Amino acid sequence: MAKYLLLKHYRGAPAAVNDVPMDQWAPEEVTAHIQYMRAFADRLVETGEFVDEQALSPQGTFVRYDGEGRPPVTDGPFAETKDLIAGWMIIDVESYERAVELAGELSAAPGAGGKPIHEWLELRPLYGEQCTVTE
């Protein structure tokens, strides 16, 4: 088994087919999207392939250690993960091919108008995990 990160982006990835930002969706479209994501995760729990998932809030801050006292905090000017990363899921699967299959299915979550988003998801193995590619 190998663990993979399925990373959902706000921007930075190629445009999705149904490329309407979530903040422009109707409430029932957001609900349908979340229900799809939960049902997908529930199915992976049943197969033993689910590890964890989180949707991320758009709020965020950069913090670093800068000696004694309060660490500096900034909201820019760099590209920040709050502007790029919408959420993630970690899966534990038998093969790279299975990870690709699941990422493709997750990409079809509904969006605006109830139509699948067909968004690009970043698929990355966790560091130190064995990746088996049989292409």
PDB file of C-alpha atoms in Angstrom:
ATOM      1  CA  MET A   1       0.000   0.000   0.000  1.00  0.00           C
ATOM      2  CA  ALA A   2       1.144   3.537  -0.721  1.00  0.00           C
ATOM      3  CA  LYS A   3      -0.296   6.798   0.528  1.00  0.00           C
ATOM      4  CA  TYR A   4      -1.127   9.593  -1.877  1.00  0.00           C
ATOM      5  CA  LEU A   5      -2.256  13.168  -1.409  1.00  0.00           C
ATOM      6  CA  LEU A   6      -5.128  14.354  -3.618  1.00  0.00           C
ATOM      7  CA  LEU A   7      -4.811  18.130  -3.563  1.00  0.00           C
ATOM      8  CA  LYS A   8      -7.647  20.443  -4.588  1.00  0.00           C
ATOM      9  CA  HIS A   9      -6.569  23.868  -5.818  1.00  0.00           C
ATOM     10  CA  TYR A  10      -8.379  27.210  -5.916  1.00  0.00           C
ATOM     11  CA  ARG A  11      -6.047  28.269  -8.711  1.00  0.00           C
ATOM     12  CA  GLY A  12      -2.690  27.326 -10.124  1.00  0.00           C
ATOM     13  CA  ALA A  13      -3.913  24.151 -11.810  1.00  0.00           C
ATOM     14  CA  PRO A  14      -5.229  24.078 -15.382  1.00  0.00           C
ATOM     15  CA  ALA A  15      -8.789  25.393 -15.599  1.00  0.00           C
ATOM     16  CA  ALA A  16     -11.583  22.964 -14.783  1.00  0.00           C
ATOM     17  CA  VAL A  17     -14.281  22.219 -17.356  1.00  0.00           C
ATOM     18  CA  ASN A  18     -16.972  23.699 -15.069  1.00  0.00           C
ATOM     19  CA  ASP A  19     -14.761  26.546 -13.858  1.00  0.00           C
ATOM     20  CA  VAL A  20     -17.138  28.586 -11.704  1.00  0.00           C
ATOM     21  CA  PRO A  21     -15.631  29.606  -8.321  1.00  0.00           C
ATOM     22  CA  MET A  22     -17.406  28.029  -5.354  1.00  0.00           C
ATOM     23  CA  ASP A  23     -18.256  31.425  -3.872  1.00  0.00           C
ATOM     24  CA  GLN A  24     -20.536  31.903  -6.895  1.00  0.00           C
ATOM     25  CA  TRP A  25     -22.440  28.628  -6.432  1.00  0.00           C
ATOM     26  CA  ALA A  26     -25.967  28.451  -5.087  1.00  0.00           C
ATOM     27  CA  PRO A  27     -26.233  26.996  -1.560  1.00  0.00           C
ATOM     28  CA  GLU A  28     -27.763  23.766  -2.887  1.00  0.00           C
ATOM     29  CA  GLU A  29     -24.804  23.372  -5.288  1.00  0.00           C
ATOM     30  CA  VAL A  30     -22.360  23.682  -2.382  1.00  0.00           C
ATOM     31  CA  THR A  31     -24.407  21.130  -0.420  1.00  0.00           C
ATOM     32  CA  ALA A  32     -24.413  18.691  -3.362  1.00  0.00           C
ATOM     33  CA  HIS A  33     -20.642  19.068  -3.735  1.00  0.00           C
ATOM     34  CA  ILE A  34     -20.030  18.394  -0.051  1.00  0.00           C
ATOM     35  CA  GLN A  35     -22.385  15.390  -0.099  1.00  0.00           C
ATOM     36  CA  TYR A  36     -20.487  13.963  -3.093  1.00  0.00           C
ATOM     37  CA  MET A  37     -17.167  14.393  -1.283  1.00  0.00           C
ATOM     38  CA  ARG A  38     -18.538  12.729   1.885  1.00  0.00           C
ATOM     39  CA  ALA A  39     -20.026   9.809  -0.056  1.00  0.00           C
ATOM     40  CA  PHE A  40     -16.718   9.355  -1.894  1.00  0.00           C
ATOM     41  CA  ALA A  41     -14.809   9.316   1.420  1.00  0.00           C
ATOM     42  CA  ASP A  42     -17.350   6.932   2.999  1.00  0.00           C
ATOM     43  CA  ARG A  43     -16.869   4.500   0.114  1.00  0.00           C
ATOM     44  CA  LEU A  44     -13.092   4.621   0.598  1.00  0.00           C
ATOM     45  CA  VAL A  45     -13.523   3.982   4.328  1.00  0.00           C
ATOM     46  CA  GLU A  46     -15.393   0.780   3.407  1.00  0.00           C
ATOM     47  CA  THR A  47     -12.580  -0.365   1.064  1.00  0.00           C
ATOM     48  CA  GLY A  48      -9.864   0.572   3.587  1.00  0.00           C
ATOM     49  CA  GLU A  49      -8.367   3.167   1.228  1.00  0.00           C
ATOM     50  CA  PHE A  50      -9.328   6.307   3.170  1.00  0.00           C
ATOM     51  CA  VAL A  51      -6.807   7.972   5.484  1.00  0.00           C
ATOM     52  CA  ASP A  52      -7.944  11.570   6.033  1.00  0.00           C
ATOM     53  CA  GLU A  53      -9.432  14.655   4.368  1.00  0.00           C
ATOM     54  CA  GLN A  54      -9.971  18.308   5.094  1.00  0.00           C
ATOM     55  CA  ALA A  55     -11.482  21.242   3.298  1.00  0.00           C
ATOM     56  CA  LEU A  56      -9.559  24.407   4.046  1.00  0.00           C
ATOM     57  CA  SER A  57     -10.886  27.833   4.957  1.00  0.00           C
ATOM     58  CA  PRO A  58      -9.680  30.720   2.805  1.00  0.00           C
ATOM     59  CA  GLN A  59      -8.244  32.425   5.934  1.00  0.00           C
ATOM     60  CA  GLY A  60      -4.570  31.922   6.692  1.00  0.00           C
ATOM     61  CA  THR A  61      -1.398  33.609   7.875  1.00  0.00           C
ATOM     62  CA  PHE A  62       2.340  33.119   7.365  1.00  0.00           C
ATOM     63  CA  VAL A  63       4.251  32.803  10.654  1.00  0.00           C
ATOM     64  CA  ARG A  64       7.965  32.212  11.277  1.00  0.00           C
ATOM     65  CA  TYR A  65      10.335  32.185  14.222  1.00  0.00           C
ATOM     66  CA  ASP A  66      12.283  35.433  14.347  1.00  0.00           C
ATOM     67  CA  GLY A  67      14.100  35.269  17.672  1.00  0.00           C
ATOM     68  CA  GLU A  68      12.692  36.162  21.058  1.00  0.00           C
ATOM     69  CA  GLY A  69       9.281  37.783  21.336  1.00  0.00           C
ATOM     70  CA  ARG A  70       6.303  37.566  19.046  1.00  0.00           C
ATOM     71  CA  PRO A  71       7.026  35.918  15.691  1.00  0.00           C
ATOM     72  CA  PRO A  72       6.443  38.086  12.620  1.00  0.00           C
ATOM     73  CA  VAL A  73       3.138  37.531  10.853  1.00  0.00           C
ATOM     74  CA  THR A  74       2.362  38.573   7.299  1.00  0.00           C
ATOM     75  CA  ASP A  75      -0.411  38.278   4.751  1.00  0.00           C
ATOM     76  CA  GLY A  76       1.834  38.665   1.722  1.00  0.00           C
ATOM     77  CA  PRO A  77       3.186  39.610  -0.759  1.00  0.00           C
ATOM     78  CA  PHE A  78       3.833  35.978  -1.756  1.00  0.00           C
ATOM     79  CA  ALA A  79       1.420  33.452  -3.198  1.00  0.00           C
ATOM     80  CA  GLU A  80      -0.164  31.864  -0.149  1.00  0.00           C
ATOM     81  CA  THR A  81      -1.661  28.445   0.265  1.00  0.00           C
ATOM     82  CA  LYS A  82      -4.959  30.048   1.319  1.00  0.00           C
ATOM     83  CA  ASP A  83      -5.138  31.428  -2.235  1.00  0.00           C
ATOM     84  CA  LEU A  84      -4.100  28.136  -3.817  1.00  0.00           C
ATOM     85  CA  ILE A  85      -5.181  25.101  -1.816  1.00  0.00           C
ATOM     86  CA  ALA A  86      -8.871  24.354  -1.311  1.00  0.00           C
ATOM     87  CA  GLY A  87      -8.526  21.021   0.462  1.00  0.00           C
ATOM     88  CA  TRP A  88      -6.983  17.611   0.417  1.00  0.00           C
ATOM     89  CA  MET A  89      -7.563  13.914   0.869  1.00  0.00           C
ATOM     90  CA  ILE A  90      -5.044  11.236   1.716  1.00  0.00           C
ATOM     91  CA  ILE A  91      -5.658   7.760   0.375  1.00  0.00           C
ATOM     92  CA  ASP A  92      -3.821   4.484   0.954  1.00  0.00           C
ATOM     93  CA  VAL A  93      -4.026   2.335  -2.159  1.00  0.00           C
ATOM     94  CA  GLU A  94      -2.406  -0.712  -3.739  1.00  0.00           C
ATOM     95  CA  SER A  95      -1.025   1.086  -6.787  1.00  0.00           C
ATOM     96  CA  TYR A  96      -0.411   4.355  -8.578  1.00  0.00           C
ATOM     97  CA  GLU A  97      -3.049   3.316 -11.106  1.00  0.00           C
ATOM     98  CA  ARG A  98      -5.666   3.017  -8.348  1.00  0.00           C
ATOM     99  CA  ALA A  99      -4.680   6.470  -7.063  1.00  0.00           C
ATOM    100  CA  VAL A 100      -5.150   7.903 -10.568  1.00  0.00           C
ATOM    101  CA  GLU A 101      -8.522   6.156 -10.867  1.00  0.00           C
ATOM    102  CA  LEU A 102      -9.760   7.627  -7.579  1.00  0.00           C
ATOM    103  CA  ALA A 103      -8.421  11.111  -8.383  1.00  0.00           C
ATOM    104  CA  GLY A 104     -10.322  11.012 -11.680  1.00  0.00           C
ATOM    105  CA  GLU A 105     -13.519  10.075  -9.893  1.00  0.00           C
ATOM    106  CA  LEU A 106     -13.067  12.790  -7.264  1.00  0.00           C
ATOM    107  CA  SER A 107     -12.512  15.308 -10.076  1.00  0.00           C
ATOM    108  CA  ALA A 108     -16.098  14.737 -11.171  1.00  0.00           C
ATOM    109  CA  ALA A 109     -17.627  16.209  -7.995  1.00  0.00           C
ATOM    110  CA  PRO A 110     -20.594  18.424  -8.885  1.00  0.00           C
ATOM    111  CA  GLY A 111     -20.210  22.172  -9.076  1.00  0.00           C
ATOM    112  CA  ALA A 112     -22.189  25.058 -10.538  1.00  0.00           C
ATOM    113  CA  GLY A 113     -25.440  23.973 -12.137  1.00  0.00           C
ATOM    114  CA  GLY A 114     -25.015  20.510 -10.596  1.00  0.00           C
ATOM    115  CA  LYS A 115     -22.615  19.606 -13.406  1.00  0.00           C
ATOM    116  CA  PRO A 116     -19.325  17.829 -12.688  1.00  0.00           C
ATOM    117  CA  ILE A 117     -16.413  20.190 -12.149  1.00  0.00           C
ATOM    118  CA  HIS A 118     -13.856  18.003 -13.943  1.00  0.00           C
ATOM    119  CA  GLU A 119     -11.187  19.867 -11.989  1.00  0.00           C
ATOM    120  CA  TRP A 120      -7.521  18.990 -12.092  1.00  0.00           C
ATOM    121  CA  LEU A 121      -6.338  17.421  -8.844  1.00  0.00           C
ATOM    122  CA  GLU A 122      -2.701  17.226  -7.891  1.00  0.00           C
ATOM    123  CA  LEU A 123      -1.756  13.628  -7.058  1.00  0.00           C
ATOM    124  CA  ARG A 124       1.392  13.245  -5.002  1.00  0.00           C
ATOM    125  CA  PRO A 125       2.824  10.292  -3.110  1.00  0.00           C
ATOM    126  CA  LEU A 126       3.672  11.002   0.502  1.00  0.00           C
ATOM    127  CA  TYR A 127       7.417  11.285   1.040  1.00  0.00           C
ATOM    128  CA  GLY A 128       9.033   7.957   1.758  1.00  0.00           C
ATOM    129  CA  GLU A 129       6.058   5.973   0.440  1.00  0.00           C
ATOM    130  CA  GLN A 130       6.653   3.345  -2.208  1.00  0.00           C
ATOM    131  CA  CYS A 131       5.207   4.238  -5.616  1.00  0.00           C
ATOM    132  CA  THR A 132       4.586   1.442  -8.044  1.00  0.00           C
ATOM    133  CA  VAL A 133       3.986   2.613 -11.593  1.00  0.00           C
ATOM    134  CA  THR A 134       3.302  -0.166 -14.072  1.00  0.00           C
ATOM    135  CA  GLU A 135       2.934   1.922 -17.241  1.00  0.00           C
TER     136      GLU A 135
END
